mmCIF file of C-alpha atoms in Angstrom:
data_model
loop_
_atom_site.group_PDB
_atom_site.id
_atom_site.type_symbol
_atom_site.label_atom_id
_atom_site.label_comp_id
_atom_site.label_asym_id
_atom_site.label_seq_id
_atom_site.Cartn_x
_atom_site.Cartn_y
_atom_site.Cartn_z
ATOM 1 C CA ASP Z 1 -23.941 22.362 -28.235
ATOM 2 C CA LEU Z 2 -21.059 23.368 -25.934
ATOM 3 C CA GLN Z 3 -23.347 23.040 -22.834
ATOM 4 C CA HIS Z 4 -24.384 19.591 -24.012
ATOM 5 C CA VAL Z 5 -20.859 18.251 -24.685
ATOM 6 C CA THR Z 6 -19.375 19.666 -21.488
ATOM 7 C CA GLY Z 7 -22.279 18.695 -19.308
ATOM 8 C CA GLY Z 8 -22.418 22.340 -18.193
ATOM 9 C CA ASN Z 9 -18.753 22.232 -17.016
ATOM 10 C CA THR Z 10 -17.829 25.434 -18.678
ATOM 11 C CA SER Z 11 -17.544 29.128 -17.885
ATOM 12 C CA GLU Z 12 -20.551 30.619 -19.645
ATOM 13 C CA GLN Z 13 -19.087 34.081 -19.505
ATOM 14 C CA LEU Z 14 -15.813 33.136 -21.233
ATOM 15 C CA ALA Z 15 -17.659 30.795 -23.674
ATOM 16 C CA ARG Z 16 -19.951 33.626 -24.831
ATOM 17 C CA LEU Z 17 -16.913 35.801 -25.142
ATOM 18 C CA ILE Z 18 -15.204 33.239 -27.472
ATOM 19 C CA ILE Z 19 -18.342 32.642 -29.500
ATOM 20 C CA ARG Z 20 -18.812 36.350 -30.093
ATOM 21 C CA GLY Z 21 -15.149 36.678 -30.998
ATOM 22 C CA SER Z 22 -15.332 33.854 -33.402
ATOM 23 C CA VAL Z 23 -17.653 35.831 -35.633
ATOM 24 C CA GLU Z 24 -14.837 38.243 -36.871
ATOM 25 C CA ILE Z 25 -11.775 35.960 -36.265
ATOM 26 C CA THR Z 26 -11.600 34.696 -39.838
ATOM 27 C CA LEU Z 27 -11.530 38.227 -41.147
ATOM 28 C CA TRP Z 28 -8.724 39.067 -38.848
ATOM 29 C CA MET Z 29 -6.867 35.795 -39.892
ATOM 30 C CA LYS Z 30 -7.251 36.704 -43.586
ATOM 31 C CA ARG Z 31 -5.632 40.140 -42.967
ATOM 32 C CA TYR Z 32 -2.512 38.269 -41.929
ATOM 33 C CA GLY Z 33 -2.234 35.868 -44.821
ATOM 34 C CA VAL Z 34 -4.307 32.892 -43.733
ATOM 35 C CA ARG Z 35 -6.229 31.455 -46.620
ATOM 36 C CA PHE Z 36 -9.429 29.428 -46.367
ATOM 37 C CA GLN Z 37 -10.759 26.554 -48.499
ATOM 38 C CA PRO Z 38 -14.367 25.058 -49.046
ATOM 39 C CA SER Z 39 -15.783 22.869 -46.288
ATOM 40 C CA LEU Z 40 -14.816 19.144 -46.214
ATOM 41 C CA GLU Z 41 -17.505 16.657 -46.804
ATOM 42 C CA GLY Z 42 -18.187 13.227 -45.457
ATOM 43 C CA THR Z 43 -18.663 12.045 -41.890
ATOM 44 C CA LEU Z 44 -17.534 15.292 -40.431
ATOM 45 C CA GLN Z 45 -20.719 17.287 -41.317
ATOM 46 C CA LEU Z 46 -18.877 20.551 -40.560
ATOM 47 C CA GLY Z 47 -19.982 22.770 -43.406
ATOM 48 C CA ARG Z 48 -22.402 24.828 -41.266
ATOM 49 C CA THR Z 49 -20.032 25.317 -38.190
ATOM 50 C CA ASN Z 50 -16.424 25.255 -39.349
ATOM 51 C CA ALA Z 51 -14.010 27.142 -41.567
ATOM 52 C CA PHE Z 52 -11.047 25.243 -42.913
ATOM 53 C CA PHE Z 53 -7.672 26.993 -43.716
ATOM 54 C CA LEU Z 54 -5.885 25.978 -46.857
ATOM 55 C CA GLY Z 55 -2.815 23.917 -46.236
ATOM 56 C CA GLY Z 56 -3.620 22.867 -42.701
ATOM 57 C CA GLY Z 57 -1.907 23.932 -39.489
ATOM 58 C CA LYS Z 58 1.495 24.298 -41.086
ATOM 59 C CA ALA Z 59 0.264 26.888 -43.545
ATOM 60 C CA LEU Z 60 -1.528 28.657 -40.817
ATOM 61 C CA MET Z 61 1.583 28.987 -38.631
ATOM 62 C CA ASN Z 62 3.742 29.871 -41.715
ATOM 63 C CA ALA Z 63 1.349 32.781 -42.356
ATOM 64 C CA TYR Z 64 1.462 34.038 -38.796
ATOM 65 C CA TYR Z 65 5.305 33.779 -38.603
ATOM 66 C CA SER Z 66 5.647 35.734 -41.898
ATOM 67 C CA ALA Z 67 3.194 38.411 -40.566
ATOM 68 C CA ALA Z 68 5.178 38.690 -37.282
ATOM 69 C CA LEU Z 69 8.466 39.114 -39.083
ATOM 70 C CA LYS Z 70 7.114 41.853 -41.272
ATOM 71 C CA LEU Z 71 5.894 43.631 -38.101
ATOM 72 C CA GLY Z 72 9.453 43.385 -36.655
ATOM 73 C CA ILE Z 73 8.669 40.769 -34.059
ATOM 74 C CA GLY Z 74 11.671 38.666 -33.140
ATOM 75 C CA VAL Z 75 11.403 34.883 -32.695
ATOM 76 C CA LEU Z 76 13.843 32.857 -30.744
ATOM 77 C CA TYR Z 77 14.188 29.149 -31.809
ATOM 78 C CA ASN Z 78 15.530 26.352 -29.732
ATOM 79 C CA ALA Z 79 14.622 28.261 -26.530
ATOM 80 C CA GLU Z 80 13.341 26.349 -23.636
ATOM 81 C CA VAL Z 81 12.012 28.260 -20.552
ATOM 82 C CA GLU Z 82 13.522 26.811 -17.351
ATOM 83 C CA GLU Z 83 12.394 29.353 -14.674
ATOM 84 C CA LEU Z 84 10.068 32.291 -14.146
ATOM 85 C CA HIS Z 85 10.661 34.973 -11.644
ATOM 86 C CA ILE Z 86 7.389 36.192 -10.387
ATOM 87 C CA CYS Z 87 7.219 38.663 -7.541
ATOM 88 C CA ASP Z 88 3.912 39.786 -5.912
ATOM 89 C CA GLY Z 89 2.062 38.197 -8.828
ATOM 90 C CA LYS Z 90 4.099 40.044 -11.519
ATOM 91 C CA PHE Z 91 6.523 38.575 -14.037
ATOM 92 C CA LYS Z 92 10.058 40.126 -13.708
ATOM 93 C CA SER Z 93 12.257 37.868 -15.692
ATOM 94 C CA GLY Z 94 12.933 34.228 -16.742
ATOM 95 C CA LYS Z 95 15.701 31.797 -17.452
ATOM 96 C CA MET Z 96 15.972 29.755 -20.508
ATOM 97 C CA LEU Z 97 18.227 27.525 -22.516
ATOM 98 C CA LEU Z 98 18.846 29.169 -25.877
ATOM 99 C CA ASN Z 99 20.525 26.748 -28.301
ATOM 100 C CA GLY Z 100 21.629 24.850 -25.182
ATOM 101 C CA GLN Z 101 23.162 27.746 -23.479
ATOM 102 C CA PRO Z 102 21.787 29.544 -20.342
ATOM 103 C CA ALA Z 103 20.186 33.000 -20.921
ATOM 104 C CA GLU Z 104 17.875 35.373 -19.324
ATOM 105 C CA PHE Z 105 14.912 37.258 -20.653
ATOM 106 C CA ARG Z 106 12.835 40.220 -19.286
ATOM 107 C CA ALA Z 107 9.628 41.830 -20.441
ATOM 108 C CA LYS Z 108 6.987 44.318 -19.069
ATOM 109 C CA THR Z 109 4.361 41.665 -19.579
ATOM 110 C CA LEU Z 110 4.232 37.869 -20.307
ATOM 111 C CA VAL Z 111 1.757 35.940 -22.476
ATOM 112 C CA VAL Z 112 1.883 32.209 -21.996
ATOM 113 C CA ALA Z 113 0.577 30.081 -24.868
ATOM 114 C CA SER Z 114 2.698 26.976 -24.301
ATOM 115 C CA GLY Z 115 -0.011 24.286 -24.274
ATOM 116 C CA GLY Z 116 -0.756 21.518 -21.802
ATOM 117 C CA PHE Z 117 1.208 18.440 -20.715
ATOM 118 C CA GLU Z 118 0.152 15.982 -23.278
ATOM 119 C CA ALA Z 119 3.713 15.198 -24.409
ATOM 120 C CA ASN Z 120 4.828 14.550 -20.781
ATOM 121 C CA LEU Z 121 4.575 10.783 -20.699
ATOM 122 C CA GLU Z 122 5.455 10.619 -16.938
ATOM 123 C CA TRP Z 123 2.785 13.153 -16.042
ATOM 124 C CA LEU Z 124 0.265 11.305 -18.155
ATOM 125 C CA GLU Z 125 1.141 8.092 -16.399
ATOM 126 C CA LYS Z 126 0.623 9.713 -12.997
ATOM 127 C CA VAL Z 127 -2.870 10.683 -13.996
ATOM 128 C CA TRP Z 128 -3.834 7.602 -16.097
ATOM 129 C CA GLY Z 129 -1.716 4.872 -14.669
ATOM 130 C CA GLU Z 130 -0.081 2.306 -16.944
ATOM 131 C CA ALA Z 131 -2.768 2.830 -19.545
ATOM 132 C CA ALA Z 132 -0.945 6.017 -20.632
ATOM 133 C CA ARG Z 133 1.973 3.912 -21.953
ATOM 134 C CA ASN Z 134 -0.220 2.958 -24.947
ATOM 135 C CA PHE Z 135 -1.355 6.494 -25.701
ATOM 136 C CA ILE Z 136 -0.187 8.127 -28.937
ATOM 137 C CA ILE Z 137 0.651 11.879 -28.926
ATOM 138 C CA ARG Z 138 -0.850 13.438 -32.077
ATOM 139 C CA GLY Z 139 1.358 16.619 -32.041
ATOM 140 C CA THR Z 140 4.715 17.898 -30.908
ATOM 141 C CA PRO Z 141 6.832 16.062 -28.366
ATOM 142 C CA TYR Z 142 7.713 19.445 -26.818
ATOM 143 C CA ASN Z 143 4.434 20.226 -24.952
ATOM 144 C CA LYS Z 144 5.584 18.879 -21.585
ATOM 145 C CA GLY Z 145 3.673 21.254 -19.383
ATOM 146 C CA LYS Z 146 6.766 22.840 -17.932
ATOM 147 C CA ILE Z 147 5.442 26.442 -18.022
ATOM 148 C CA LEU Z 148 2.044 25.299 -16.748
ATOM 149 C CA LYS Z 149 3.746 23.685 -13.760
ATOM 150 C CA LEU Z 150 5.830 26.812 -13.097
ATOM 151 C CA LEU Z 151 2.738 28.983 -13.020
ATOM 152 C CA LEU Z 152 0.829 26.580 -10.776
ATOM 153 C CA ASP Z 153 3.831 26.350 -8.395
ATOM 154 C CA HIS Z 154 3.795 30.170 -8.190
ATOM 155 C CA GLY Z 155 0.169 30.107 -7.103
ATOM 156 C CA ALA Z 156 -1.768 30.416 -10.373
ATOM 157 C CA GLU Z 157 -5.305 29.057 -9.807
ATOM 158 C CA PRO Z 158 -5.667 25.793 -11.615
ATOM 159 C CA VAL Z 159 -8.695 24.895 -13.823
ATOM 160 C CA GLY Z 160 -9.803 21.759 -15.482
ATOM 161 C CA ASP Z 161 -9.512 18.064 -14.603
ATOM 162 C CA PRO Z 162 -6.044 16.563 -15.221
ATOM 163 C CA LYS Z 163 -7.667 13.426 -16.561
ATOM 164 C CA GLN Z 164 -9.798 15.332 -19.059
ATOM 165 C CA CYS Z 165 -8.349 15.814 -22.513
ATOM 166 C CA HIS Z 166 -9.049 16.032 -26.225
ATOM 167 C CA ALA Z 167 -8.485 12.477 -27.356
ATOM 168 C CA VAL Z 168 -9.541 10.881 -30.590
ATOM 169 C CA ALA Z 169 -9.294 7.489 -32.048
ATOM 170 C CA ILE Z 170 -6.398 7.233 -34.264
ATOM 171 C CA ASP Z 171 -4.761 4.598 -36.436
ATOM 172 C CA GLY Z 172 -2.858 2.316 -34.169
ATOM 173 C CA ARG Z 173 0.035 2.202 -36.644
ATOM 174 C CA ALA Z 174 0.786 5.982 -36.139
ATOM 175 C CA PRO Z 175 4.013 7.151 -34.694
ATOM 176 C CA LYS Z 176 4.323 7.906 -31.004
ATOM 177 C CA PHE Z 177 4.588 11.658 -31.670
ATOM 178 C CA ASP Z 178 3.584 14.124 -34.406
ATOM 179 C CA GLY Z 179 1.443 11.811 -36.533
ATOM 180 C CA GLY Z 180 -1.023 14.712 -37.052
ATOM 181 C CA ILE Z 181 -4.529 14.691 -38.497
ATOM 182 C CA VAL Z 182 -3.673 12.236 -41.240
ATOM 183 C CA THR Z 183 -3.711 9.349 -38.657
ATOM 184 C CA ARG Z 184 -7.158 10.296 -37.252
ATOM 185 C CA LEU Z 185 -9.885 7.867 -38.204
ATOM 186 C CA ASP Z 186 -13.421 9.030 -39.067
ATOM 187 C CA CYS Z 187 -14.822 5.637 -40.100
ATOM 188 C CA VAL Z 188 -16.198 4.802 -36.610
ATOM 189 C CA PRO Z 189 -19.840 5.905 -37.252
ATOM 190 C CA LEU Z 190 -20.000 3.784 -40.456
ATOM 191 C CA GLY Z 191 -19.256 0.350 -38.924
ATOM 192 C CA ILE Z 192 -18.894 -1.258 -35.550
ATOM 193 C CA VAL Z 193 -15.989 -0.960 -33.070
ATOM 194 C CA VAL Z 194 -14.837 -3.932 -31.008
ATOM 195 C CA ASN Z 195 -12.178 -4.380 -28.248
ATOM 196 C CA ARG Z 196 -9.421 -7.089 -28.249
ATOM 197 C CA TYR Z 197 -12.055 -9.660 -27.199
ATOM 198 C CA ALA Z 198 -14.158 -8.714 -30.311
ATOM 199 C CA GLU Z 199 -16.902 -7.155 -28.230
ATOM 200 C CA ARG Z 200 -18.690 -3.983 -29.017
ATOM 201 C CA PHE Z 201 -18.579 -1.458 -26.096
ATOM 202 C CA TYR Z 202 -20.352 1.797 -27.153
ATOM 203 C CA ASP Z 203 -22.954 3.314 -29.564
ATOM 204 C CA GLU Z 204 -21.029 4.123 -32.758
ATOM 205 C CA GLY Z 205 -23.807 6.212 -34.084
ATOM 206 C CA GLU Z 206 -24.862 8.104 -30.964
ATOM 207 C CA ASP Z 207 -24.662 11.614 -32.521
ATOM 208 C CA LEU Z 208 -23.121 13.589 -35.319
ATOM 209 C CA TRP Z 209 -19.478 12.943 -35.655
ATOM 210 C CA PRO Z 210 -18.242 16.571 -34.764
ATOM 211 C CA LYS Z 211 -19.883 16.079 -31.413
ATOM 212 C CA ARG Z 212 -18.614 12.626 -30.736
ATOM 213 C CA TYR Z 213 -15.212 12.041 -32.449
ATOM 214 C CA ALA Z 214 -13.394 13.450 -29.501
ATOM 215 C CA ILE Z 215 -14.836 10.964 -26.914
ATOM 216 C CA TRP Z 216 -13.506 7.952 -28.774
ATOM 217 C CA GLY Z 217 -9.976 8.346 -27.666
ATOM 218 C CA ARG Z 218 -11.127 8.104 -24.084
ATOM 219 C CA LEU Z 219 -13.372 5.145 -24.894
ATOM 220 C CA VAL Z 220 -10.515 3.269 -26.434
ATOM 221 C CA ALA Z 221 -8.294 4.193 -23.467
ATOM 222 C CA GLN Z 222 -10.861 2.501 -21.236
ATOM 223 C CA GLN Z 223 -10.539 -0.888 -23.122
ATOM 224 C CA PRO Z 224 -8.130 -3.676 -22.276
ATOM 225 C CA ASP Z 225 -4.638 -2.797 -23.570
ATOM 226 C CA GLN Z 226 -5.974 0.446 -24.961
ATOM 227 C CA ILE Z 227 -6.717 -1.067 -28.241
ATOM 228 C CA ALA Z 228 -9.905 -1.293 -30.411
ATOM 229 C CA TYR Z 229 -10.833 -2.165 -34.034
ATOM 230 C CA SER Z 230 -13.179 -0.470 -36.441
ATOM 231 C CA ILE Z 231 -14.900 -3.015 -38.657
ATOM 232 C CA PHE Z 232 -16.824 -2.203 -41.823
ATOM 233 C CA ASP Z 233 -17.499 -3.335 -45.334
ATOM 234 C CA SER Z 234 -17.034 -2.102 -48.954
ATOM 235 C CA LYS Z 235 -20.367 -0.284 -48.822
ATOM 236 C CA VAL Z 236 -18.785 2.628 -46.858
ATOM 237 C CA ILE Z 237 -15.430 2.926 -48.524
ATOM 238 C CA GLY Z 238 -15.036 6.459 -49.749
ATOM 239 C CA ARG Z 239 -17.553 7.966 -47.282
ATOM 240 C CA PHE Z 240 -14.939 9.121 -44.739
ATOM 241 C CA MET Z 241 -11.627 10.854 -44.766
ATOM 242 C CA PRO Z 242 -8.897 8.168 -45.155
ATOM 243 C CA SER Z 243 -6.110 7.508 -42.876
ATOM 244 C CA VAL Z 244 -2.444 7.860 -44.183
ATOM 245 C CA PHE Z 245 -2.351 4.144 -43.736
ATOM 246 C CA PRO Z 246 -4.673 1.848 -45.720
ATOM 247 C CA PRO Z 247 -7.293 -0.288 -44.006
ATOM 248 C CA ILE Z 248 -6.657 -4.027 -43.603
ATOM 249 C CA ALA Z 249 -8.790 -5.854 -46.134
ATOM 250 C CA ALA Z 250 -10.018 -9.399 -46.006
ATOM 251 C CA SER Z 251 -12.422 -11.665 -47.926
ATOM 252 C CA SER Z 252 -14.151 -12.907 -44.713
ATOM 253 C CA ILE Z 253 -14.767 -11.815 -41.163
ATOM 254 C CA THR Z 254 -12.726 -14.767 -40.031
ATOM 255 C CA GLU Z 255 -9.764 -13.623 -42.122
ATOM 256 C CA LEU Z 256 -10.100 -10.136 -40.838
ATOM 257 C CA ALA Z 257 -10.064 -11.399 -37.278
ATOM 258 C CA ALA Z 258 -6.868 -13.373 -37.970
ATOM 259 C CA ALA Z 259 -5.230 -10.252 -39.340
ATOM 260 C CA PHE Z 260 -5.834 -8.359 -36.076
ATOM 261 C CA GLY Z 261 -5.291 -11.248 -33.751
ATOM 262 C CA LEU Z 262 -8.901 -11.226 -32.606
ATOM 263 C CA PRO Z 263 -10.874 -14.381 -31.624
ATOM 264 C CA PRO Z 264 -12.444 -15.337 -34.996
ATOM 265 C CA GLU Z 265 -15.630 -16.957 -33.668
ATOM 266 C CA LYS Z 266 -16.370 -14.136 -31.317
ATOM 267 C CA LEU Z 267 -15.903 -11.403 -34.146
ATOM 268 C CA GLU Z 268 -18.182 -13.480 -36.376
ATOM 269 C CA SER Z 269 -20.730 -13.662 -33.622
ATOM 270 C CA SER Z 270 -20.506 -9.904 -32.891
ATOM 271 C CA VAL Z 271 -20.946 -9.070 -36.563
ATOM 272 C CA ARG Z 272 -23.842 -11.620 -36.874
ATOM 273 C CA GLU Z 273 -25.680 -10.199 -33.890
ATOM 274 C CA PHE Z 274 -25.226 -6.692 -35.153
ATOM 275 C CA ASN Z 275 -26.463 -7.536 -38.622
ATOM 276 C CA GLN Z 276 -29.584 -9.339 -37.213
ATOM 277 C CA ALA Z 277 -30.350 -6.180 -35.127
ATOM 278 C CA VAL Z 278 -30.231 -3.718 -38.006
ATOM 279 C CA ARG Z 279 -33.634 -2.309 -38.907
ATOM 280 C CA PRO Z 280 -34.444 -0.887 -42.388
ATOM 281 C CA GLY Z 281 -34.069 2.841 -42.907
ATOM 282 C CA ARG Z 282 -32.876 5.493 -45.398
ATOM 283 C CA PHE Z 283 -29.185 5.628 -44.890
ATOM 284 C CA ASP Z 284 -27.721 9.189 -44.989
ATOM 285 C CA HIS Z 285 -24.336 9.644 -43.233
ATOM 286 C CA GLN Z 286 -24.767 13.468 -43.383
ATOM 287 C CA ILE Z 287 -27.755 13.586 -40.996
ATOM 288 C CA LEU Z 288 -29.074 11.708 -37.959
ATOM 289 C CA ASP Z 289 -30.756 9.143 -40.200
ATOM 290 C CA ASP Z 290 -33.211 6.447 -39.193
ATOM 291 C CA CYS Z 291 -30.887 3.450 -39.685
ATOM 292 C CA ARG Z 292 -30.639 1.904 -36.289
ATOM 293 C CA THR Z 293 -30.449 -1.418 -34.348
ATOM 294 C CA GLU Z 294 -33.144 -2.913 -32.183
ATOM 295 C CA GLY Z 295 -32.664 -5.221 -29.237
ATOM 296 C CA LEU Z 296 -28.870 -4.805 -29.221
ATOM 297 C CA ASN Z 297 -26.666 -3.675 -26.262
ATOM 298 C CA PRO Z 298 -25.002 -1.246 -26.835
ATOM 299 C CA PRO Z 299 -27.340 0.035 -29.510
ATOM 300 C CA LYS Z 300 -26.305 1.785 -32.735
ATOM 301 C CA SER Z 301 -28.634 4.800 -32.976
ATOM 302 C CA HIS Z 302 -27.888 5.960 -36.475
ATOM 303 C CA TRP Z 303 -26.044 4.792 -39.620
ATOM 304 C CA ALA Z 304 -26.564 1.145 -38.848
ATOM 305 C CA GLN Z 305 -25.984 -1.069 -42.052
ATOM 306 C CA THR Z 306 -25.346 -4.727 -42.208
ATOM 307 C CA ILE Z 307 -21.724 -5.561 -42.629
ATOM 308 C CA ASP Z 308 -22.067 -8.196 -45.324
ATOM 309 C CA ARG Z 309 -20.457 -6.842 -48.579
ATOM 310 C CA ARG Z 310 -16.974 -8.219 -49.413
ATOM 311 C CA PRO Z 311 -14.276 -7.272 -49.036
ATOM 312 C CA PHE Z 312 -14.373 -6.441 -45.302
ATOM 313 C CA TYR Z 313 -12.123 -3.830 -43.836
ATOM 314 C CA GLY Z 314 -10.741 -2.772 -40.514
ATOM 315 C CA PHE Z 315 -8.432 -0.349 -38.792
ATOM 316 C CA PRO Z 316 -6.676 -0.696 -35.395
ATOM 317 C CA LEU Z 317 -7.528 2.236 -32.994
ATOM 318 C CA ARG Z 318 -5.396 3.704 -30.268
ATOM 319 C CA PRO Z 319 -6.130 6.743 -28.043
ATOM 320 C CA GLY Z 320 -4.571 9.788 -29.725
ATOM 321 C CA ILE Z 321 -4.084 12.710 -27.228
ATOM 322 C CA THR Z 322 -4.263 16.149 -28.743
ATOM 323 C CA PHE Z 323 -4.219 18.305 -25.687
ATOM 324 C CA THR Z 324 -4.935 18.129 -22.039
ATOM 325 C CA TYR Z 325 -7.516 20.291 -20.169
ATOM 326 C CA LEU Z 326 -5.687 21.052 -16.915
ATOM 327 C CA GLY Z 327 -4.679 24.730 -17.195
ATOM 328 C CA VAL Z 328 -4.699 28.099 -15.488
ATOM 329 C CA LYS Z 329 -7.755 30.016 -14.788
ATOM 330 C CA VAL Z 330 -8.216 33.380 -16.556
ATOM 331 C CA ASN Z 331 -10.781 36.225 -16.666
ATOM 332 C CA GLU Z 332 -12.295 37.943 -19.723
ATOM 333 C CA ARG Z 333 -8.961 39.941 -20.104
ATOM 334 C CA ALA Z 334 -6.952 36.712 -20.225
ATOM 335 C CA GLU Z 335 -5.277 37.554 -16.958
ATOM 336 C CA VAL Z 336 -3.950 34.592 -15.151
ATOM 337 C CA GLN Z 337 -5.988 34.253 -11.800
ATOM 338 C CA GLY Z 338 -4.430 33.551 -8.454
ATOM 339 C CA LEU Z 339 -1.461 35.788 -8.857
ATOM 340 C CA GLY Z 340 -2.964 38.960 -7.631
ATOM 341 C CA ARG Z 341 -5.082 41.726 -9.037
ATOM 342 C CA ASN Z 342 -2.377 43.562 -10.872
ATOM 343 C CA THR Z 343 -0.661 40.645 -12.517
ATOM 344 C CA ASN Z 344 1.029 41.208 -15.769
ATOM 345 C CA ILE Z 345 0.847 37.600 -16.907
ATOM 346 C CA PHE Z 346 -1.780 36.536 -19.580
ATOM 347 C CA ALA Z 347 -2.705 33.237 -21.035
ATOM 348 C CA ALA Z 348 -4.085 31.862 -24.340
ATOM 349 C CA GLY Z 349 -4.722 28.630 -26.045
ATOM 350 C CA GLU Z 350 -4.627 25.187 -24.576
ATOM 351 C CA ILE Z 351 -2.970 26.337 -21.340
ATOM 352 C CA MET Z 352 -6.267 28.036 -20.474
ATOM 353 C CA ALA Z 353 -8.766 26.039 -22.639
ATOM 354 C CA GLY Z 354 -9.997 24.090 -19.446
ATOM 355 C CA ASN Z 355 -11.853 27.365 -18.473
ATOM 356 C CA VAL Z 356 -14.300 26.527 -21.310
ATOM 357 C CA LEU Z 357 -13.745 22.795 -21.909
ATOM 358 C CA GLY Z 358 -14.357 21.119 -18.658
ATOM 359 C CA ARG Z 359 -14.883 17.902 -20.596
ATOM 360 C CA GLY Z 360 -16.104 16.930 -24.030
ATOM 361 C CA TYR Z 361 -15.284 18.698 -27.351
ATOM 362 C CA LEU Z 362 -16.715 20.437 -30.329
ATOM 363 C CA ALA Z 363 -14.900 20.113 -33.686
ATOM 364 C CA GLY Z 364 -12.638 23.248 -34.158
ATOM 365 C CA PHE Z 365 -13.343 24.719 -30.751
ATOM 366 C CA GLY Z 366 -9.772 24.447 -29.451
ATOM 367 C CA MET Z 367 -8.656 26.504 -32.452
ATOM 368 C CA THR Z 368 -11.333 29.004 -31.807
ATOM 369 C CA ILE Z 369 -10.279 29.336 -28.056
ATOM 370 C CA GLY Z 370 -6.680 29.887 -29.068
ATOM 371 C CA SER Z 371 -7.431 32.372 -31.885
ATOM 372 C CA VAL Z 372 -9.876 34.535 -29.872
ATOM 373 C CA PHE Z 373 -8.024 34.476 -26.662
ATOM 374 C CA GLY Z 374 -4.725 34.988 -28.413
ATOM 375 C CA ARG Z 375 -5.972 38.319 -29.629
ATOM 376 C CA ILE Z 376 -7.348 39.269 -26.283
ATOM 377 C CA ALA Z 377 -4.120 38.246 -24.432
ATOM 378 C CA GLY Z 378 -2.003 40.160 -26.950
ATOM 379 C CA ARG Z 379 -4.195 43.294 -26.673
ATOM 380 C CA GLU Z 380 -4.336 43.258 -22.875
ATOM 381 C CA ALA Z 381 -0.627 42.496 -22.484
ATOM 382 C CA ALA Z 382 0.212 45.579 -24.779
ATOM 383 C CA ARG Z 383 -2.151 47.747 -22.775
ATOM 384 C CA ALA Z 384 -0.508 46.668 -19.518
ATOM 385 C CA ALA Z 385 2.903 47.416 -20.923
ATOM 386 C CA GLY Z 386 1.828 50.859 -21.903
ATOM 387 C CA CYS Z 387 1.975 50.254 -25.632
#
């Protein structure tokens, strides 16, 4: 699956290391207070591949911080790194703003796990152009890529395409930052998606949703004004995880078009053409079923049902950026490459995910990379420090 979604743009050595490490990672997480829940159902189809922690990401982080405090690990809040002093590839010291005041820190080793540049709107615009102004940042506003840039400026070897990222289709009504998973929309495979001209532009049923949900942010980003609309009817309500915002409901396609400011005749035409192309089959949104279209461009390969049962519904879609793929190259010991053979700088998480995710995504794989390489980086950093 990873080879398929990345098009082979991945480090097979590191990918296999992560996959092997994922086998035992949940047991390690449980030892430090992380609790898991049964698999979610619906369009995600993740029961075979993914484990879900109870309470989401906030509960996960609370468990980790609680475990760290019990081990005597200190945590500095409101601490923003400004400079890194690296000499002959080795970290010596750094400068930060601690509660707004200048401060210095030193360590025998350094682990960077500071994410990409997804919250740096200026950097995004340099890469994507004006389209980036319409992007929504799903997480924290603080991942601006400052440490990533510092490392690259010091000669760390870059990896990953700056324009590649994990981007999903999210509710266009979401806030600019920190909307989280409750704004993600998983209704795409169950209807049609049109742009501002009410035209379909991609196969909504190309593959199982865990292998395709992370391409839809990019697809929407490529549309005029970076906006699209998911259109479906009452037959599929309840078959996908809902957004925190309710769908727009209408008694007719014309009324739905008016609610979104779409050309009514064109949306009616797009829905009519789609309905006429739907071929009979046995609908099952949990598998690659045989409900498809015929003679339609773009086609819908699976889960194609006529949109004809009132009321009709729709969601506005925007590109939601989760994390960027540009990072620093690492080896199997999580050592940052390009700084010298004896570097004491290690990396984990999104800042090195581009080693494995050259493009594309698999559901949950970012968490897996961070968890497995977080352990590796911590272990190797402790070893390098003589602990």
